[in-house]
Amino acid sequence: MQIIDLKGKKALVTGVADNVGFGWHIAKSLQAAGAEVIISCHPRVQTILERFLTKDKYSESRQLPYNSKDELKAIAILPCDVTYDTMEDIPEEQKSQKGYAGVDASIQGLMDATQKAVGELDILIHSVAFSPEVDRSHLEVSRQAYLTAMSTSSYSLISLSRAAAPLMKDRNGHIVGLSYLAAQRAVPFYGGGMAAAKAALECDARMLAWHLGEAGHTVNIVSPGPYASRAAKSIGDIGEMIDQTAARSPLRRSIDAQDVANSVLFLCSPLASAITGEVLYVDAGYHAMA
């Protein structure tokens, strides 16, 4: 039995890039609980995402959890490059490239399109992370790649939250971001400045929890264990990471994307109305081990 009821709630899930990642499963869980879901993706992957949402060959991946018979159906698929706050910030040469032409792919453009689609907003999911040098160690990362990782992976939470706040007015909104254990522990292979970006993301969430708390909004972070998403394959031998983490975790198992989606759903529900500024580890207990 589904005990979380989000009927009447409007949710925006950013950073969805495929049909296996955390964002995809979070979107499905929110819809299964009754929310209307808007999916946002990088402009360059919008056509790919549209195929995942429409083609018969991907229908199994669209199946909603919790014994639902329905499939994921987004109210809209909206492009957004979170490195740009407004249309004016997008370079002219970028505006003519694939995915950018004829649309406002900035964060403010995303919120304007969201307001047009659903009017108001109750839930914002930040599932965005990127470094152009993720395969370089923390010692080797260039200044520019480090700053790109910080801008895309952490500052975007601030900008998205600020832009979403007017849509959340008087609605006791919930904002949830996704982090990783490297924000708190030294994880040598997690390079490209991403460890610092995740540490900043967790700090930003705490600061936002204070500033948005007066308006009744909660801001929390979920920190999953290793998971074999397409993006994770760029940071090392993800299979070995999963196996080692599972062997050393108190639960002696790896996590899956639904574990993460379940936890995000909880944080977006009335059951978590007094939880904010928190980092919730969803890693089978691995973070607790010495």
mmCIF file of C-alpha atoms in Angstrom:
data_model
loop_
_atom_site.group_PDB
_atom_site.id
_atom_site.type_symbol
_atom_site.label_atom_id
_atom_site.label_comp_id
_atom_site.label_asym_id
_atom_site.label_seq_id
_atom_site.Cartn_x
_atom_site.Cartn_y
_atom_site.Cartn_z
ATOM 1 C CA MET A 1 0.000 0.000 0.000
ATOM 2 C CA GLN A 2 1.300 3.453 -0.936
ATOM 3 C CA ILE A 3 1.154 5.607 2.196
ATOM 4 C CA ILE A 4 2.586 8.811 0.684
ATOM 5 C CA ASP A 5 0.015 10.864 -1.183
ATOM 6 C CA LEU A 6 1.295 13.710 -3.350
ATOM 7 C CA LYS A 7 -1.877 14.283 -5.337
ATOM 8 C CA GLY A 8 -2.125 17.919 -6.370
ATOM 9 C CA LYS A 9 1.617 18.470 -5.983
ATOM 10 C CA LYS A 10 3.779 19.778 -8.819
ATOM 11 C CA ALA A 11 7.339 18.460 -9.114
ATOM 12 C CA LEU A 12 10.301 19.520 -11.242
ATOM 13 C CA VAL A 13 13.099 16.945 -11.612
ATOM 14 C CA THR A 14 16.248 18.407 -13.148
ATOM 15 C CA GLY A 15 19.271 16.664 -14.598
ATOM 16 C CA VAL A 16 17.492 13.644 -16.088
ATOM 17 C CA ALA A 17 19.653 12.251 -18.891
ATOM 18 C CA ASP A 18 18.551 8.641 -19.401
ATOM 19 C CA ASN A 19 16.195 5.905 -18.216
ATOM 20 C CA VAL A 20 18.476 4.312 -15.611
ATOM 21 C CA GLY A 21 19.761 7.186 -13.482
ATOM 22 C CA PHE A 22 18.546 8.464 -10.138
ATOM 23 C CA GLY A 23 16.576 11.347 -11.678
ATOM 24 C CA TRP A 24 14.512 8.986 -13.841
ATOM 25 C CA HIS A 25 13.583 6.775 -10.878
ATOM 26 C CA ILE A 26 12.828 9.775 -8.691
ATOM 27 C CA ALA A 27 10.469 11.136 -11.339
ATOM 28 C CA LYS A 28 8.678 7.775 -11.521
ATOM 29 C CA SER A 29 8.284 7.556 -7.745
ATOM 30 C CA LEU A 30 6.924 11.086 -7.481
ATOM 31 C CA GLN A 31 4.360 10.372 -10.209
ATOM 32 C CA ALA A 32 3.429 7.047 -8.609
ATOM 33 C CA ALA A 33 2.649 8.974 -5.422
ATOM 34 C CA GLY A 34 0.321 11.263 -7.346
ATOM 35 C CA ALA A 35 2.483 14.262 -8.266
ATOM 36 C CA GLU A 36 2.452 15.950 -11.646
ATOM 37 C CA VAL A 37 6.035 15.734 -12.885
ATOM 38 C CA ILE A 38 8.033 17.980 -15.183
ATOM 39 C CA ILE A 39 11.384 16.617 -16.334
ATOM 40 C CA SER A 40 14.288 18.884 -17.194
ATOM 41 C CA CYS A 41 17.389 17.791 -19.062
ATOM 42 C CA HIS A 42 20.453 19.275 -20.707
ATOM 43 C CA PRO A 43 19.481 20.734 -24.102
ATOM 44 C CA ARG A 44 21.715 18.294 -25.959
ATOM 45 C CA VAL A 45 19.950 15.192 -24.631
ATOM 46 C CA GLN A 46 16.331 16.284 -24.976
ATOM 47 C CA THR A 47 15.649 14.252 -28.121
ATOM 48 C CA ILE A 48 17.262 11.187 -26.523
ATOM 49 C CA LEU A 49 15.094 11.577 -23.428
ATOM 50 C CA GLU A 50 11.988 11.978 -25.544
ATOM 51 C CA ARG A 51 12.699 8.579 -27.109
ATOM 52 C CA PHE A 52 12.950 6.975 -23.674
ATOM 53 C CA LEU A 53 9.565 8.474 -22.805
ATOM 54 C CA THR A 54 7.749 7.467 -25.993
ATOM 55 C CA LYS A 55 9.258 4.441 -27.730
ATOM 56 C CA ASP A 56 7.731 1.011 -27.074
ATOM 57 C CA LYS A 57 11.147 -0.605 -26.625
ATOM 58 C CA TYR A 58 11.651 1.427 -23.424
ATOM 59 C CA SER A 59 8.199 0.830 -21.965
ATOM 60 C CA GLU A 60 9.487 -1.460 -19.220
ATOM 61 C CA SER A 61 11.771 1.264 -17.902
ATOM 62 C CA ARG A 62 8.780 3.624 -17.740
ATOM 63 C CA GLN A 63 6.784 1.334 -15.464
ATOM 64 C CA LEU A 64 5.993 3.098 -12.200
ATOM 65 C CA PRO A 65 6.934 1.500 -8.860
ATOM 66 C CA TYR A 66 4.737 0.509 -5.900
ATOM 67 C CA ASN A 67 2.626 -1.919 -7.959
ATOM 68 C CA SER A 68 1.288 0.850 -10.155
ATOM 69 C CA LYS A 69 -0.001 -0.143 -13.580
ATOM 70 C CA ASP A 70 0.858 3.240 -15.076
ATOM 71 C CA GLU A 71 3.924 4.465 -16.950
ATOM 72 C CA LEU A 72 5.992 7.604 -16.491
ATOM 73 C CA LYS A 73 4.317 10.459 -18.357
ATOM 74 C CA ALA A 74 5.941 13.844 -17.909
ATOM 75 C CA ILE A 75 3.787 16.953 -18.105
ATOM 76 C CA ALA A 76 6.647 18.475 -20.088
ATOM 77 C CA ILE A 77 10.294 17.871 -20.983
ATOM 78 C CA LEU A 78 12.120 21.165 -20.623
ATOM 79 C CA PRO A 79 15.710 21.875 -21.664
ATOM 80 C CA CYS A 80 17.989 23.658 -19.210
ATOM 81 C CA ASP A 81 21.722 24.295 -19.048
ATOM 82 C CA VAL A 82 22.160 25.112 -15.365
ATOM 83 C CA THR A 83 25.404 26.987 -15.984
ATOM 84 C CA TYR A 84 23.295 29.923 -17.226
ATOM 85 C CA ASP A 85 21.009 31.863 -14.904
ATOM 86 C CA THR A 86 19.249 33.912 -17.583
ATOM 87 C CA MET A 87 18.944 34.004 -21.371
ATOM 88 C CA GLU A 88 21.312 36.980 -21.411
ATOM 89 C CA ASP A 89 24.045 34.806 -19.875
ATOM 90 C CA ILE A 90 24.039 32.352 -22.805
ATOM 91 C CA PRO A 91 26.731 33.273 -25.345
ATOM 92 C CA GLU A 92 25.427 34.181 -28.788
ATOM 93 C CA GLU A 93 27.356 31.355 -30.450
ATOM 94 C CA GLN A 94 25.786 28.877 -28.005
ATOM 95 C CA LYS A 95 22.253 29.975 -28.836
ATOM 96 C CA SER A 96 22.528 28.561 -32.353
ATOM 97 C CA GLN A 97 23.749 25.122 -31.273
ATOM 98 C CA LYS A 98 21.684 21.940 -31.046
ATOM 99 C CA GLY A 99 19.121 22.104 -28.251
ATOM 100 C CA TYR A 100 19.579 25.834 -27.638
ATOM 101 C CA ALA A 101 18.141 27.305 -30.817
ATOM 102 C CA GLY A 102 14.782 28.990 -30.347
ATOM 103 C CA VAL A 103 14.436 28.228 -26.622
ATOM 104 C CA ASP A 104 15.440 29.878 -23.376
ATOM 105 C CA ALA A 105 17.611 27.114 -21.911
ATOM 106 C CA SER A 106 18.594 29.136 -18.841
ATOM 107 C CA ILE A 107 17.436 28.488 -15.290
ATOM 108 C CA GLN A 108 15.022 31.413 -15.418
ATOM 109 C CA GLY A 109 13.738 30.138 -18.745
ATOM 110 C CA LEU A 110 13.128 26.751 -17.132
ATOM 111 C CA MET A 111 11.125 28.309 -14.311
ATOM 112 C CA ASP A 112 9.114 30.453 -16.719
ATOM 113 C CA ALA A 113 8.242 27.338 -18.748
ATOM 114 C CA THR A 114 7.432 25.408 -15.565
ATOM 115 C CA GLN A 115 5.067 28.135 -14.414
ATOM 116 C CA LYS A 116 3.380 28.099 -17.801
ATOM 117 C CA ALA A 117 2.982 24.311 -17.655
ATOM 118 C CA VAL A 118 1.782 23.802 -14.079
ATOM 119 C CA GLY A 119 1.372 27.239 -12.515
ATOM 120 C CA GLU A 120 2.982 26.533 -9.158
ATOM 121 C CA LEU A 121 5.681 24.259 -7.765
ATOM 122 C CA ASP A 122 5.914 22.096 -4.651
ATOM 123 C CA ILE A 123 8.988 19.946 -5.270
ATOM 124 C CA LEU A 124 12.372 20.673 -6.836
ATOM 125 C CA ILE A 125 14.892 17.879 -7.397
ATOM 126 C CA HIS A 126 18.514 18.797 -8.134
ATOM 127 C CA SER A 127 20.105 15.828 -9.898
ATOM 128 C CA VAL A 128 22.842 17.681 -11.774
ATOM 129 C CA ALA A 129 26.579 17.002 -11.694
ATOM 130 C CA PHE A 130 29.350 17.522 -14.227
ATOM 131 C CA SER A 131 33.089 18.070 -14.563
ATOM 132 C CA PRO A 132 34.902 18.090 -17.916
ATOM 133 C CA GLU A 133 37.915 16.491 -16.208
ATOM 134 C CA VAL A 134 36.248 13.932 -13.961
ATOM 135 C CA ASP A 135 38.893 11.400 -15.023
ATOM 136 C CA ARG A 136 41.686 13.603 -13.607
ATOM 137 C CA SER A 137 42.681 13.403 -9.970
ATOM 138 C CA HIS A 138 42.053 16.220 -7.517
ATOM 139 C CA LEU A 139 45.741 17.090 -7.751
ATOM 140 C CA GLU A 140 45.684 17.271 -11.547
ATOM 141 C CA VAL A 141 42.395 19.059 -12.220
ATOM 142 C CA SER A 142 42.706 22.408 -13.994
ATOM 143 C CA ARG A 143 41.361 25.605 -12.489
ATOM 144 C CA GLN A 144 38.776 25.986 -15.261
ATOM 145 C CA ALA A 145 37.463 22.423 -14.896
ATOM 146 C CA TYR A 146 37.300 22.829 -11.107
ATOM 147 C CA LEU A 147 35.268 26.015 -11.460
ATOM 148 C CA THR A 148 32.998 24.374 -14.040
ATOM 149 C CA ALA A 149 32.333 21.493 -11.650
ATOM 150 C CA MET A 150 31.469 23.940 -8.863
ATOM 151 C CA SER A 151 29.220 26.051 -11.083
ATOM 152 C CA THR A 152 27.328 23.144 -12.624
ATOM 153 C CA SER A 153 27.164 20.790 -9.664
ATOM 154 C CA SER A 154 26.744 23.073 -6.648
ATOM 155 C CA TYR A 155 25.997 26.720 -7.451
ATOM 156 C CA SER A 156 23.145 25.534 -9.657
ATOM 157 C CA LEU A 157 21.284 24.447 -6.505
ATOM 158 C CA ILE A 158 21.356 28.038 -5.278
ATOM 159 C CA SER A 159 20.254 29.455 -8.611
ATOM 160 C CA LEU A 160 17.501 26.874 -9.140
ATOM 161 C CA SER A 161 16.178 27.366 -5.601
ATOM 162 C CA ARG A 162 16.163 31.139 -5.949
ATOM 163 C CA ALA A 163 14.338 30.980 -9.275
ATOM 164 C CA ALA A 164 11.863 28.387 -7.980
ATOM 165 C CA ALA A 165 11.012 30.266 -4.770
ATOM 166 C CA PRO A 166 8.308 32.494 -6.350
ATOM 167 C CA LEU A 167 6.552 29.381 -7.699
ATOM 168 C CA MET A 168 6.670 27.795 -4.249
ATOM 169 C CA LYS A 169 5.179 30.748 -2.397
ATOM 170 C CA ASP A 170 2.795 29.638 0.374
ATOM 171 C CA ARG A 171 3.164 25.968 -0.655
ATOM 172 C CA ASN A 172 5.708 24.611 1.890
ATOM 173 C CA GLY A 173 7.979 23.340 -0.835
ATOM 174 C CA HIS A 174 10.592 20.591 -0.722
ATOM 175 C CA ILE A 175 14.008 20.832 -2.373
ATOM 176 C CA VAL A 176 16.276 17.782 -2.552
ATOM 177 C CA GLY A 177 19.761 17.451 -4.047
ATOM 178 C CA LEU A 178 21.981 14.421 -4.640
ATOM 179 C CA SER A 179 25.505 14.173 -3.215
ATOM 180 C CA TYR A 180 28.169 11.515 -2.670
ATOM 181 C CA LEU A 181 30.365 10.348 0.220
ATOM 182 C CA ALA A 182 33.384 12.133 -1.310
ATOM 183 C CA ALA A 183 31.889 15.345 0.090
ATOM 184 C CA GLN A 184 32.901 14.152 3.567
ATOM 185 C CA ARG A 185 35.640 11.544 3.014
ATOM 186 C CA ALA A 186 38.716 11.325 0.813
ATOM 187 C CA VAL A 187 37.781 9.247 -2.223
ATOM 188 C CA PRO A 188 40.943 9.377 -4.374
ATOM 189 C CA PHE A 189 39.383 8.326 -7.701
ATOM 190 C CA TYR A 190 36.549 10.885 -7.494
ATOM 191 C CA GLY A 191 38.328 13.594 -9.454
ATOM 192 C CA GLY A 192 37.746 16.612 -11.614
ATOM 193 C CA GLY A 193 36.849 18.786 -8.628
ATOM 194 C CA MET A 194 33.679 16.792 -8.041
ATOM 195 C CA ALA A 195 34.493 15.996 -4.410
ATOM 196 C CA ALA A 196 34.777 19.710 -3.642
ATOM 197 C CA ALA A 197 31.621 20.405 -5.630
ATOM 198 C CA LYS A 198 29.649 17.866 -3.583
ATOM 199 C CA ALA A 199 31.037 19.307 -0.344
ATOM 200 C CA ALA A 200 29.894 22.742 -1.496
ATOM 201 C CA LEU A 201 26.503 21.312 -2.460
ATOM 202 C CA GLU A 202 25.945 19.992 1.054
ATOM 203 C CA CYS A 203 27.028 23.318 2.550
ATOM 204 C CA ASP A 204 24.750 25.197 0.154
ATOM 205 C CA ALA A 205 21.814 22.998 1.151
ATOM 206 C CA ARG A 206 22.320 23.862 4.820
ATOM 207 C CA MET A 207 22.520 27.576 4.040
ATOM 208 C CA LEU A 208 19.449 27.404 1.811
ATOM 209 C CA ALA A 209 17.592 25.492 4.520
ATOM 210 C CA TRP A 210 17.994 28.544 6.739
ATOM 211 C CA HIS A 211 17.135 31.165 4.138
ATOM 212 C CA LEU A 212 14.119 29.298 2.740
ATOM 213 C CA GLY A 213 12.932 27.867 6.046
ATOM 214 C CA GLU A 214 11.156 31.083 6.980
ATOM 215 C CA ALA A 215 8.918 30.539 3.941
ATOM 216 C CA GLY A 216 8.163 26.973 5.068
ATOM 217 C CA HIS A 217 10.408 25.200 2.556
ATOM 218 C CA THR A 218 12.715 22.291 3.380
ATOM 219 C CA VAL A 219 16.102 21.708 1.733
ATOM 220 C CA ASN A 220 17.811 18.349 2.101
ATOM 221 C CA ILE A 221 20.462 16.172 0.485
ATOM 222 C CA VAL A 222 20.413 12.456 -0.294
ATOM 223 C CA SER A 223 23.860 10.859 -0.552
ATOM 224 C CA PRO A 224 23.650 7.533 -2.413
ATOM 225 C CA GLY A 225 26.226 4.781 -2.521
ATOM 226 C CA PRO A 226 27.845 3.728 -5.812
ATOM 227 C CA TYR A 227 25.387 2.871 -8.562
ATOM 228 C CA ALA A 228 26.008 1.809 -12.151
ATOM 229 C CA SER A 229 24.486 4.770 -13.935
ATOM 230 C CA ARG A 230 25.824 5.844 -17.312
ATOM 231 C CA ALA A 231 27.450 8.913 -15.752
ATOM 232 C CA ALA A 232 29.169 6.865 -13.033
ATOM 233 C CA LYS A 233 31.101 4.863 -15.601
ATOM 234 C CA SER A 234 33.310 7.905 -16.222
ATOM 235 C CA ILE A 235 34.746 7.978 -12.697
ATOM 236 C CA GLY A 236 36.401 4.560 -12.560
ATOM 237 C CA ASP A 237 35.573 0.875 -12.318
ATOM 238 C CA ILE A 238 32.024 1.252 -11.066
ATOM 239 C CA GLY A 239 31.556 -2.507 -10.813
ATOM 240 C CA GLU A 240 34.499 -2.836 -8.442
ATOM 241 C CA MET A 241 33.268 0.166 -6.443
ATOM 242 C CA ILE A 242 29.866 -1.431 -6.019
ATOM 243 C CA ASP A 243 31.306 -4.814 -5.032
ATOM 244 C CA GLN A 244 33.719 -3.374 -2.469
ATOM 245 C CA THR A 245 31.097 -1.104 -0.957
ATOM 246 C CA ALA A 246 28.604 -3.960 -0.693
ATOM 247 C CA ALA A 247 31.169 -6.198 1.007
ATOM 248 C CA ARG A 248 31.981 -3.553 3.622
ATOM 249 C CA SER A 249 28.480 -2.193 4.237
ATOM 250 C CA PRO A 250 26.526 -3.235 7.332
ATOM 251 C CA LEU A 251 23.690 -4.493 5.117
ATOM 252 C CA ARG A 252 26.171 -6.431 2.935
ATOM 253 C CA ARG A 253 24.494 -5.319 -0.267
ATOM 254 C CA SER A 254 24.677 -2.658 -2.924
ATOM 255 C CA ILE A 255 21.980 -0.058 -3.472
ATOM 256 C CA ASP A 256 19.738 0.409 -6.472
ATOM 257 C CA ALA A 257 18.130 3.522 -7.884
ATOM 258 C CA GLN A 258 14.781 2.738 -6.281
ATOM 259 C CA ASP A 259 16.381 2.872 -2.819
ATOM 260 C CA VAL A 260 17.349 6.451 -3.574
ATOM 261 C CA ALA A 261 13.995 7.337 -5.118
ATOM 262 C CA ASN A 262 12.171 6.002 -2.035
ATOM 263 C CA SER A 263 14.233 8.234 0.246
ATOM 264 C CA VAL A 264 13.715 11.300 -1.932
ATOM 265 C CA LEU A 265 9.977 10.609 -1.973
ATOM 266 C CA PHE A 266 9.965 10.532 1.818
ATOM 267 C CA LEU A 267 11.799 13.871 2.034
ATOM 268 C CA CYS A 268 9.247 15.408 -0.365
ATOM 269 C CA SER A 269 6.294 14.238 1.704
ATOM 270 C CA PRO A 270 4.477 15.552 4.786
ATOM 271 C CA LEU A 271 6.191 12.758 6.756
ATOM 272 C CA ALA A 272 9.429 14.798 6.536
ATOM 273 C CA SER A 273 7.912 18.217 7.213
ATOM 274 C CA ALA A 274 10.286 18.883 10.159
ATOM 275 C CA ILE A 275 13.455 17.622 8.427
ATOM 276 C CA THR A 276 15.650 20.214 6.737
ATOM 277 C CA GLY A 277 19.353 20.926 6.298
ATOM 278 C CA GLU A 278 19.973 17.180 6.508
ATOM 279 C CA VAL A 279 22.206 14.772 4.575
ATOM 280 C CA LEU A 280 20.521 11.381 4.334
ATOM 281 C CA TYR A 281 22.897 8.562 3.388
ATOM 282 C CA VAL A 282 21.378 5.852 1.236
ATOM 283 C CA ASP A 283 24.378 3.548 0.948
ATOM 284 C CA ALA A 284 23.458 0.400 2.908
ATOM 285 C CA GLY A 285 25.300 1.932 5.867
ATOM 286 C CA TYR A 286 28.725 2.155 4.214
ATOM 287 C CA HIS A 287 29.295 5.727 5.455
ATOM 288 C CA ALA A 288 29.154 4.520 9.077
ATOM 289 C CA MET A 289 32.142 2.200 8.737
ATOM 290 C CA ALA A 290 35.677 3.093 9.781
#
